[in-house]
Amino acid sequence: MSITIGVDIGGSHISSAAINGNDFVIIPQTYFSGPVDSKASKEVIIKKWAEIINQTIVAVHKHSEYSSNDKIGIAFSMPGPFQYESGIAMFEGNDKYESLYNVCVSEELIKYLSTKNVSFRFLNDASCFGVGGCLGENTLEANKVIAITLGTGFGAAFLDDKLPVTQGDNVPHNGCLWDKTFKDDIADSYFSTRWFLNEYEKITGKKLTDGVKEIASIENFSTAKIFDDFANNLSEFLIPFIKDFDADVLIIGGNIAKSHRLFLSKLKDNLKNNNLDLAISIVENTEQTSILGSSYLYNEVFWERIKTELPYF
């Protein structure tokens, strides 16, 4: 029997869990998470990743029917830039994990894992979130899905029947949105935590440090205006992409999504006013959803469809 472990790599954390492949839910007591210093040395980062994954390996043998002789498939939800087919990190000039530049993650990681009977597969983190949003408890009756994550950065994925689409006339280049032009800058500057902090300081003259959660807790005219402006900007930016892709569903995750009560209604109204009546699904646990999505790489039918088209960025 094979075991699948999904791993979500964030800018400052790693999360790991074993997945039940029959119904795509996390096996109880196998989820572990921990902080990672993304500016540390290669050895420190890889050892920390292995530490968390090893906790899941021990737990899955303890709390499930799997034995220590079963092969383990480890699937990564990995941010770019990354060579997803070869497993080589290309982090450079983006202020995170730069010590892993040109490092083959699977070759280094296996040195520190508690078992060597493993295989590795990798997919972009935004794509994993999108796939995970269509699985398990989040199962959606939709063919075409746009998934976005709103947090320290702006992630996006376009999926057709769960398959990430990165090229074609109906999707932006590489299936990414963060680097696309919006107003006087790029989208990442408008749909991330720093935009909220900058807007709050601009309106009130005060600096906040606890992100969007802190702004959401204040609830006055100034913060209401910030969330309204955010909803207006987001709808204005997304509408052309939604129309081009003919999306059925928009999935929204990331820390900013936890404050959806302050912007979702406005966003829906704006989309309807542009004759777009697509469903919107809010996912509050982005990490676990990404873990589920990564585990789908060990669905062999899905893997056969995607492995020759893994993005190289």
mmCIF file of N, CA, C and O in Angstrom, residues 220-305:
data_model
loop_
_atom_site.group_PDB
_atom_site.id
_atom_site.type_symbol
_atom_site.label_atom_id
_atom_site.label_comp_id
_atom_site.label_asym_id
_atom_site.label_seq_id
_atom_site.Cartn_x
_atom_site.Cartn_y
_atom_site.Cartn_z
ATOM 1 N N ASN A 220 -14.234 50.996 11.157
ATOM 2 C CA ASN A 220 -14.751 52.367 11.131
ATOM 3 C C ASN A 220 -14.861 52.808 9.669
ATOM 4 O O ASN A 220 -14.675 52.005 8.756
ATOM 5 N N PHE A 221 -15.175 54.080 9.444
ATOM 6 C CA PHE A 221 -15.366 54.565 8.068
ATOM 7 C C PHE A 221 -14.110 54.361 7.232
ATOM 8 O O PHE A 221 -14.182 53.964 6.064
ATOM 9 N N SER A 222 -12.950 54.629 7.814
ATOM 10 C CA SER A 222 -11.689 54.515 7.071
ATOM 11 C C SER A 222 -11.420 53.084 6.625
ATOM 12 O O SER A 222 -11.048 52.832 5.466
ATOM 13 N N THR A 223 -11.611 52.137 7.530
ATOM 14 C CA THR A 223 -11.331 50.742 7.163
ATOM 15 C C THR A 223 -12.388 50.217 6.190
ATOM 16 O O THR A 223 -12.076 49.419 5.305
ATOM 17 N N ALA A 224 -13.634 50.670 6.346
ATOM 18 C CA ALA A 224 -14.682 50.261 5.394
ATOM 19 C C ALA A 224 -14.340 50.728 3.988
ATOM 20 O O ALA A 224 -14.534 49.992 3.010
ATOM 21 N N LYS A 225 -13.828 51.953 3.892
ATOM 22 C CA LYS A 225 -13.435 52.486 2.581
ATOM 23 C C LYS A 225 -12.288 51.672 1.982
ATOM 24 O O LYS A 225 -12.266 51.396 0.776
ATOM 25 N N ILE A 226 -11.344 51.266 2.824
ATOM 26 C CA ILE A 226 -10.215 50.474 2.332
ATOM 27 C C ILE A 226 -10.705 49.157 1.739
ATOM 28 O O ILE A 226 -10.286 48.762 0.644
ATOM 29 N N PHE A 227 -11.606 48.478 2.430
ATOM 30 C CA PHE A 227 -12.106 47.200 1.919
ATOM 31 C C PHE A 227 -12.983 47.388 0.682
ATOM 32 O O PHE A 227 -12.972 46.554 -0.221
ATOM 33 N N ASP A 228 -13.740 48.476 0.625
ATOM 34 C CA ASP A 228 -14.521 48.780 -0.584
ATOM 35 C C ASP A 228 -13.601 49.045 -1.774
ATOM 36 O O ASP A 228 -13.838 48.553 -2.887
ATOM 37 N N ASP A 229 -12.545 49.814 -1.542
ATOM 38 C CA ASP A 229 -11.589 50.090 -2.616
ATOM 39 C C ASP A 229 -10.913 48.801 -3.077
ATOM 40 O O ASP A 229 -10.683 48.603 -4.278
ATOM 41 N N PHE A 230 -10.608 47.947 -2.108
ATOM 42 C CA PHE A 230 -9.992 46.660 -2.445
ATOM 43 C C PHE A 230 -10.922 45.834 -3.332
ATOM 44 O O PHE A 230 -10.497 45.280 -4.354
ATOM 45 N N ALA A 231 -12.194 45.757 -2.954
ATOM 46 C CA ALA A 231 -13.168 44.989 -3.738
ATOM 47 C C ALA A 231 -13.323 45.570 -5.145
ATOM 48 O O ALA A 231 -13.410 44.833 -6.136
ATOM 49 N N ASN A 232 -13.350 46.898 -5.230
ATOM 50 C CA ASN A 232 -13.476 47.547 -6.543
ATOM 51 C C ASN A 232 -12.251 47.272 -7.416
ATOM 52 O O ASN A 232 -12.376 46.978 -8.614
ATOM 53 N N ASN A 233 -11.086 47.359 -6.818
ATOM 54 C CA ASN A 233 -9.855 47.079 -7.560
ATOM 55 C C ASN A 233 -9.798 45.623 -8.015
ATOM 56 O O ASN A 233 -9.449 45.321 -9.169
ATOM 57 N N LEU A 234 -10.135 44.716 -7.099
ATOM 58 C CA LEU A 234 -10.050 43.289 -7.415
ATOM 59 C C LEU A 234 -11.009 42.907 -8.535
ATOM 60 O O LEU A 234 -10.640 42.167 -9.460
ATOM 61 N N SER A 235 -12.229 43.400 -8.458
ATOM 62 C CA SER A 235 -13.195 43.079 -9.516
ATOM 63 C C SER A 235 -12.773 43.686 -10.852
ATOM 64 O O SER A 235 -12.848 43.024 -11.902
ATOM 65 N N GLU A 236 -12.304 44.931 -10.825
ATOM 66 C CA GLU A 236 -11.849 45.575 -12.064
ATOM 67 C C GLU A 236 -10.710 44.784 -12.709
ATOM 68 O O GLU A 236 -10.685 44.607 -13.930
ATOM 69 N N PHE A 237 -9.799 44.305 -11.877
ATOM 70 C CA PHE A 237 -8.661 43.559 -12.404
ATOM 71 C C PHE A 237 -9.073 42.182 -12.925
ATOM 72 O O PHE A 237 -8.612 41.741 -13.988
ATOM 73 N N LEU A 238 -9.922 41.473 -12.167
ATOM 74 C CA LEU A 238 -10.249 40.085 -12.502
ATOM 75 C C LEU A 238 -11.217 39.930 -13.667
ATOM 76 O O LEU A 238 -11.175 38.923 -14.388
ATOM 77 N N ILE A 239 -12.111 40.888 -13.853
ATOM 78 C CA ILE A 239 -13.188 40.734 -14.840
ATOM 79 C C ILE A 239 -12.688 40.310 -16.221
ATOM 80 O O ILE A 239 -13.228 39.357 -16.810
ATOM 81 N N PRO A 240 -11.674 40.950 -16.799
ATOM 82 C CA PRO A 240 -11.225 40.512 -18.136
ATOM 83 C C PRO A 240 -10.729 39.063 -18.152
ATOM 84 O O PRO A 240 -10.977 38.332 -19.123
ATOM 85 N N PHE A 241 -10.062 38.627 -17.078
ATOM 86 C CA PHE A 241 -9.543 37.259 -17.022
ATOM 87 C C PHE A 241 -10.666 36.244 -16.833
ATOM 88 O O PHE A 241 -10.643 35.155 -17.405
ATOM 89 N N ILE A 242 -11.662 36.608 -16.024
ATOM 90 C CA ILE A 242 -12.822 35.738 -15.840
ATOM 91 C C ILE A 242 -13.557 35.544 -17.160
ATOM 92 O O ILE A 242 -13.947 34.429 -17.526
ATOM 93 N N LYS A 243 -13.721 36.624 -17.899
ATOM 94 C CA LYS A 243 -14.419 36.553 -19.187
ATOM 95 C C LYS A 243 -13.621 35.745 -20.208
ATOM 96 O O LYS A 243 -14.169 34.890 -20.905
ATOM 97 N N ASP A 244 -12.323 36.001 -20.287
ATOM 98 C CA ASP A 244 -11.489 35.279 -21.260
ATOM 99 C C ASP A 244 -11.476 33.781 -20.983
ATOM 100 O O ASP A 244 -11.520 32.966 -21.911
ATOM 101 N N PHE A 245 -11.418 33.411 -19.708
ATOM 102 C CA PHE A 245 -11.340 31.992 -19.339
ATOM 103 C C PHE A 245 -12.714 31.341 -19.263
ATOM 104 O O PHE A 245 -12.820 30.124 -19.249
ATOM 105 N N ASP A 246 -13.758 32.174 -19.226
ATOM 106 C CA ASP A 246 -15.138 31.684 -19.087
ATOM 107 C C ASP A 246 -15.275 30.831 -17.826
ATOM 108 O O ASP A 246 -15.796 29.710 -17.842
ATOM 109 N N ALA A 247 -14.800 31.390 -16.713
ATOM 110 C CA ALA A 247 -14.738 30.642 -15.453
ATOM 111 C C ALA A 247 -16.121 30.392 -14.867
ATOM 112 O O ALA A 247 -17.021 31.227 -14.947
ATOM 113 N N ASP A 248 -16.270 29.212 -14.247
ATOM 114 C CA ASP A 248 -17.503 28.852 -13.530
ATOM 115 C C ASP A 248 -17.443 29.263 -12.067
ATOM 116 O O ASP A 248 -18.452 29.595 -11.461
ATOM 117 N N VAL A 249 -16.230 29.192 -11.496
ATOM 118 C CA VAL A 249 -16.053 29.408 -10.055
ATOM 119 C C VAL A 249 -14.793 30.224 -9.809
ATOM 120 O O VAL A 249 -13.777 30.049 -10.496
ATOM 121 N N LEU A 250 -14.879 31.105 -8.829
ATOM 122 C CA LEU A 250 -13.713 31.827 -8.322
ATOM 123 C C LEU A 250 -13.480 31.354 -6.892
ATOM 124 O O LEU A 250 -14.354 31.483 -6.037
ATOM 125 N N ILE A 251 -12.299 30.768 -6.639
ATOM 126 C CA ILE A 251 -11.932 30.321 -5.296
ATOM 127 C C ILE A 251 -10.954 31.336 -4.713
ATOM 128 O O ILE A 251 -9.970 31.700 -5.354
ATOM 129 N N ILE A 252 -11.229 31.792 -3.488
ATOM 130 C CA ILE A 252 -10.386 32.797 -2.852
ATOM 131 C C ILE A 252 -9.847 32.257 -1.533
ATOM 132 O O ILE A 252 -10.601 31.791 -0.679
ATOM 133 N N GLY A 253 -8.524 32.303 -1.368
ATOM 134 C CA GLY A 253 -7.886 31.879 -0.133
ATOM 135 C C GLY A 253 -6.840 32.886 0.293
ATOM 136 O O GLY A 253 -6.733 33.984 -0.253
ATOM 137 N N GLY A 254 -6.031 32.502 1.272
ATOM 138 C CA GLY A 254 -5.022 33.407 1.824
ATOM 139 C C GLY A 254 -5.549 34.134 3.045
ATOM 140 O O GLY A 254 -6.756 34.143 3.326
ATOM 141 N N ASN A 255 -4.665 34.769 3.782
ATOM 142 C CA ASN A 255 -5.055 35.424 5.037
ATOM 143 C C ASN A 255 -6.092 36.523 4.839
ATOM 144 O O ASN A 255 -6.952 36.746 5.695
ATOM 145 N N ILE A 256 -6.022 37.231 3.719
ATOM 146 C CA ILE A 256 -6.985 38.308 3.473
ATOM 147 C C ILE A 256 -8.396 37.745 3.306
ATOM 148 O O ILE A 256 -9.381 38.405 3.657
ATOM 149 N N ALA A 257 -8.501 36.512 2.815
ATOM 150 C CA ALA A 257 -9.817 35.882 2.627
ATOM 151 C C ALA A 257 -10.557 35.710 3.954
ATOM 152 O O ALA A 257 -11.791 35.640 3.977
ATOM 153 N N LYS A 258 -9.811 35.671 5.070
ATOM 154 C CA LYS A 258 -10.452 35.519 6.377
ATOM 155 C C LYS A 258 -11.263 36.754 6.756
ATOM 156 O O LYS A 258 -12.088 36.697 7.670
ATOM 157 N N SER A 259 -11.039 37.865 6.047
ATOM 158 C CA SER A 259 -11.819 39.090 6.275
ATOM 159 C C SER A 259 -12.844 39.295 5.168
ATOM 160 O O SER A 259 -13.257 40.428 4.903
ATOM 161 N N HIS A 260 -13.295 38.212 4.560
ATOM 162 C CA HIS A 260 -14.177 38.303 3.388
ATOM 163 C C HIS A 260 -15.508 38.991 3.679
ATOM 164 O O HIS A 260 -16.123 39.567 2.782
ATOM 165 N N ARG A 261 -15.947 38.974 4.925
ATOM 166 C CA ARG A 261 -17.227 39.621 5.254
ATOM 167 C C ARG A 261 -17.187 41.123 4.956
ATOM 168 O O ARG A 261 -18.232 41.760 4.807
ATOM 169 N N LEU A 262 -15.975 41.665 4.831
ATOM 170 C CA LEU A 262 -15.831 43.106 4.616
ATOM 171 C C LEU A 262 -15.671 43.488 3.145
ATOM 172 O O LEU A 262 -15.698 44.673 2.820
ATOM 173 N N PHE A 263 -15.494 42.500 2.261
ATOM 174 C CA PHE A 263 -15.327 42.855 0.848
ATOM 175 C C PHE A 263 -16.080 41.950 -0.129
ATOM 176 O O PHE A 263 -16.253 42.300 -1.291
ATOM 177 N N LEU A 264 -16.551 40.793 0.335
ATOM 178 C CA LEU A 264 -17.134 39.816 -0.586
ATOM 179 C C LEU A 264 -18.420 40.309 -1.234
ATOM 180 O O LEU A 264 -18.641 40.126 -2.441
ATOM 181 N N SER A 265 -19.301 40.944 -0.450
ATOM 182 C CA SER A 265 -20.574 41.416 -0.988
ATOM 183 C C SER A 265 -20.349 42.427 -2.112
ATOM 184 O O SER A 265 -21.001 42.366 -3.168
ATOM 185 N N LYS A 266 -19.431 43.353 -1.892
ATOM 186 C CA LYS A 266 -19.096 44.364 -2.903
ATOM 187 C C LYS A 266 -18.517 43.710 -4.154
ATOM 188 O O LYS A 266 -18.855 44.084 -5.286
ATOM 189 N N LEU A 267 -17.650 42.741 -3.944
ATOM 190 C CA LEU A 267 -17.047 42.024 -5.073
ATOM 191 C C LEU A 267 -18.119 41.326 -5.904
ATOM 192 O O LEU A 267 -18.124 41.422 -7.136
ATOM 193 N N LYS A 268 -19.044 40.638 -5.235
ATOM 194 C CA LYS A 268 -20.122 39.949 -5.950
ATOM 195 C C LYS A 268 -20.981 40.928 -6.735
ATOM 196 O O LYS A 268 -21.348 40.665 -7.896
ATOM 197 N N ASP A 269 -21.326 42.046 -6.113
ATOM 198 C CA ASP A 269 -22.147 43.055 -6.796
ATOM 199 C C ASP A 269 -21.448 43.579 -8.053
ATOM 200 O O ASP A 269 -22.078 43.731 -9.111
ATOM 201 N N ASN A 270 -20.165 43.843 -7.937
ATOM 202 C CA ASN A 270 -19.412 44.351 -9.086
ATOM 203 C C ASN A 270 -19.380 43.341 -10.228
ATOM 204 O O ASN A 270 -19.509 43.708 -11.402
ATOM 205 N N LEU A 271 -19.227 42.080 -9.891
ATOM 206 C CA LEU A 271 -19.192 41.048 -10.930
ATOM 207 C C LEU A 271 -20.560 40.912 -11.599
ATOM 208 O O LEU A 271 -20.668 40.805 -12.835
ATOM 209 N N LYS A 272 -21.623 40.940 -10.786
ATOM 210 C CA LYS A 272 -22.971 40.835 -11.356
ATOM 211 C C LYS A 272 -23.299 42.023 -12.243
ATOM 212 O O LYS A 272 -23.974 41.882 -13.273
ATOM 213 N N ASN A 273 -22.817 43.191 -11.852
ATOM 214 C CA ASN A 273 -23.044 44.385 -12.673
ATOM 215 C C ASN A 273 -22.326 44.311 -14.012
ATOM 216 O O ASN A 273 -22.620 45.087 -14.925
ATOM 217 N N ASN A 274 -21.398 43.373 -14.119
ATOM 218 C CA ASN A 274 -20.700 43.132 -15.383
ATOM 219 C C ASN A 274 -21.143 41.814 -16.017
ATOM 220 O O ASN A 274 -20.410 41.215 -16.804
ATOM 221 N N ASN A 275 -22.376 41.402 -15.646
ATOM 222 C CA ASN A 275 -22.994 40.196 -16.217
ATOM 223 C C ASN A 275 -22.183 38.934 -15.951
ATOM 224 O O ASN A 275 -22.166 38.015 -16.783
ATOM 225 N N LEU A 276 -21.544 38.889 -14.806
ATOM 226 C CA LEU A 276 -20.806 37.700 -14.397
ATOM 227 C C LEU A 276 -21.464 37.131 -13.145
ATOM 228 O O LEU A 276 -21.449 37.760 -12.086
ATOM 229 N N ASP A 277 -22.038 35.953 -13.285
ATOM 230 C CA ASP A 277 -22.774 35.355 -12.178
ATOM 231 C C ASP A 277 -22.107 34.055 -11.738
ATOM 232 O O ASP A 277 -22.773 33.062 -11.498
ATOM 233 N N LEU A 278 -20.787 34.053 -11.673
ATOM 234 C CA LEU A 278 -20.070 32.843 -11.283
ATOM 235 C C LEU A 278 -20.109 32.655 -9.768
ATOM 236 O O LEU A 278 -20.270 33.609 -9.010
ATOM 237 N N ALA A 279 -19.973 31.402 -9.341
ATOM 238 C CA ALA A 279 -19.949 31.107 -7.910
ATOM 239 C C ALA A 279 -18.608 31.539 -7.313
ATOM 240 O O ALA A 279 -17.575 31.499 -7.986
ATOM 241 N N ILE A 280 -18.632 31.977 -6.059
ATOM 242 C CA ILE A 280 -17.411 32.341 -5.346
ATOM 243 C C ILE A 280 -17.300 31.478 -4.092
ATOM 244 O O ILE A 280 -18.229 31.409 -3.296
ATOM 245 N N SER A 281 -16.170 30.800 -3.956
ATOM 246 C CA SER A 281 -15.933 29.929 -2.810
ATOM 247 C C SER A 281 -14.786 30.492 -1.976
ATOM 248 O O SER A 281 -13.694 30.733 -2.494
ATOM 249 N N ILE A 282 -15.047 30.745 -0.700
ATOM 250 C CA ILE A 282 -14.016 31.239 0.212
ATOM 251 C C ILE A 282 -13.406 30.060 0.966
ATOM 252 O O ILE A 282 -14.121 29.270 1.590
ATOM 253 N N VAL A 283 -12.092 29.932 0.898
ATOM 254 C CA VAL A 283 -11.383 28.868 1.610
ATOM 255 C C VAL A 283 -10.528 29.519 2.698
ATOM 256 O O VAL A 283 -9.586 30.243 2.396
ATOM 257 N N GLU A 284 -10.869 29.263 3.942
ATOM 258 C CA GLU A 284 -10.170 29.937 5.042
ATOM 259 C C GLU A 284 -8.909 29.203 5.476
ATOM 260 O O GLU A 284 -8.010 29.807 6.048
ATOM 261 N N ASN A 285 -8.836 27.886 5.229
ATOM 262 C CA ASN A 285 -7.623 27.151 5.596
ATOM 263 C C ASN A 285 -6.817 26.855 4.340
ATOM 264 O O ASN A 285 -6.895 25.786 3.760
ATOM 265 N N THR A 286 -6.050 27.848 3.918
ATOM 266 C CA THR A 286 -5.322 27.756 2.657
ATOM 267 C C THR A 286 -4.238 26.689 2.702
ATOM 268 O O THR A 286 -4.037 25.948 1.728
ATOM 269 N N GLU A 287 -3.525 26.575 3.832
ATOM 270 C CA GLU A 287 -2.434 25.602 3.929
ATOM 271 C C GLU A 287 -2.931 24.178 3.739
ATOM 272 O O GLU A 287 -2.377 23.413 2.942
ATOM 273 N N GLN A 288 -3.986 23.805 4.456
ATOM 274 C CA GLN A 288 -4.477 22.439 4.348
ATOM 275 C C GLN A 288 -5.071 22.167 2.973
ATOM 276 O O GLN A 288 -4.956 21.058 2.440
ATOM 277 N N THR A 289 -5.684 23.187 2.370
ATOM 278 C CA THR A 289 -6.216 23.027 1.017
ATOM 279 C C THR A 289 -5.079 22.793 0.023
ATOM 280 O O THR A 289 -5.191 21.960 -0.886
ATOM 281 N N SER A 290 -3.967 23.504 0.193
ATOM 282 C CA SER A 290 -2.800 23.314 -0.677
ATOM 283 C C SER A 290 -2.190 21.935 -0.482
ATOM 284 O O SER A 290 -1.729 21.309 -1.448
ATOM 285 N N ILE A 291 -2.181 21.448 0.750
ATOM 286 C CA ILE A 291 -1.685 20.099 1.024
ATOM 287 C C ILE A 291 -2.536 19.065 0.294
ATOM 288 O O ILE A 291 -2.014 18.131 -0.335
ATOM 289 N N LEU A 292 -3.852 19.213 0.360
ATOM 290 C CA LEU A 292 -4.743 18.296 -0.354
ATOM 291 C C LEU A 292 -4.476 18.340 -1.857
ATOM 292 O O LEU A 292 -4.415 17.307 -2.522
ATOM 293 N N GLY A 293 -4.319 19.558 -2.375
ATOM 294 C CA GLY A 293 -4.073 19.704 -3.806
ATOM 295 C C GLY A 293 -2.771 19.070 -4.233
ATOM 296 O O GLY A 293 -2.697 18.423 -5.286
ATOM 297 N N SER A 294 -1.726 19.236 -3.436
ATOM 298 C CA SER A 294 -0.445 18.621 -3.786
ATOM 299 C C SER A 294 -0.556 17.103 -3.808
ATOM 300 O O SER A 294 0.023 16.432 -4.666
ATOM 301 N N SER A 295 -1.319 16.538 -2.883
ATOM 302 C CA SER A 295 -1.452 15.077 -2.809
ATOM 303 C C SER A 295 -2.070 14.490 -4.078
ATOM 304 O O SER A 295 -1.837 13.326 -4.414
ATOM 305 N N TYR A 296 -2.822 15.314 -4.786
ATOM 306 C CA TYR A 296 -3.484 14.844 -6.013
ATOM 307 C C TYR A 296 -2.464 14.519 -7.103
ATOM 308 O O TYR A 296 -2.794 13.861 -8.096
ATOM 309 N N LEU A 297 -1.223 14.959 -6.925
ATOM 310 C CA LEU A 297 -0.162 14.593 -7.868
ATOM 311 C C LEU A 297 0.066 13.091 -7.895
ATOM 312 O O LEU A 297 0.629 12.556 -8.858
ATOM 313 N N TYR A 298 -0.387 12.386 -6.842
ATOM 314 C CA TYR A 298 -0.255 10.928 -6.813
ATOM 315 C C TYR A 298 -1.526 10.223 -7.267
ATOM 316 O O TYR A 298 -1.631 9.005 -7.140
ATOM 317 N N ASN A 299 -2.470 10.982 -7.794
ATOM 318 C CA ASN A 299 -3.546 10.387 -8.585
ATOM 319 C C ASN A 299 -2.950 10.153 -9.975
ATOM 320 O O ASN A 299 -2.641 11.100 -10.685
ATOM 321 N N GLU A 300 -2.755 8.895 -10.340
ATOM 322 C CA GLU A 300 -1.953 8.594 -11.527
ATOM 323 C C GLU A 300 -2.589 9.102 -12.820
ATOM 324 O O GLU A 300 -1.878 9.449 -13.768
ATOM 325 N N VAL A 301 -3.904 9.127 -12.878
ATOM 326 C CA VAL A 301 -4.568 9.666 -14.070
ATOM 327 C C VAL A 301 -4.244 11.153 -14.207
ATOM 328 O O VAL A 301 -3.883 11.643 -15.290
ATOM 329 N N PHE A 302 -4.349 11.877 -13.101
ATOM 330 C CA PHE A 302 -4.023 13.306 -13.091
ATOM 331 C C PHE A 302 -2.545 13.511 -13.430
ATOM 332 O O PHE A 302 -2.186 14.394 -14.224
ATOM 333 N N TRP A 303 -1.675 12.704 -12.840
ATOM 334 C CA TRP A 303 -0.235 12.845 -13.063
ATOM 335 C C TRP A 303 0.130 12.640 -14.532
ATOM 336 O O TRP A 303 0.958 13.370 -15.080
ATOM 337 N N GLU A 304 -0.482 11.657 -15.162
ATOM 338 C CA GLU A 304 -0.202 11.419 -16.575
ATOM 339 C C GLU A 304 -0.602 12.612 -17.429
ATOM 340 O O GLU A 304 0.034 12.904 -18.443
ATOM 341 N N ARG A 305 -1.650 13.302 -17.022
ATOM 342 C CA ARG A 305 -2.117 14.469 -17.787
ATOM 343 C C ARG A 305 -1.223 15.684 -17.575
ATOM 344 O O ARG A 305 -1.072 16.510 -18.473
#
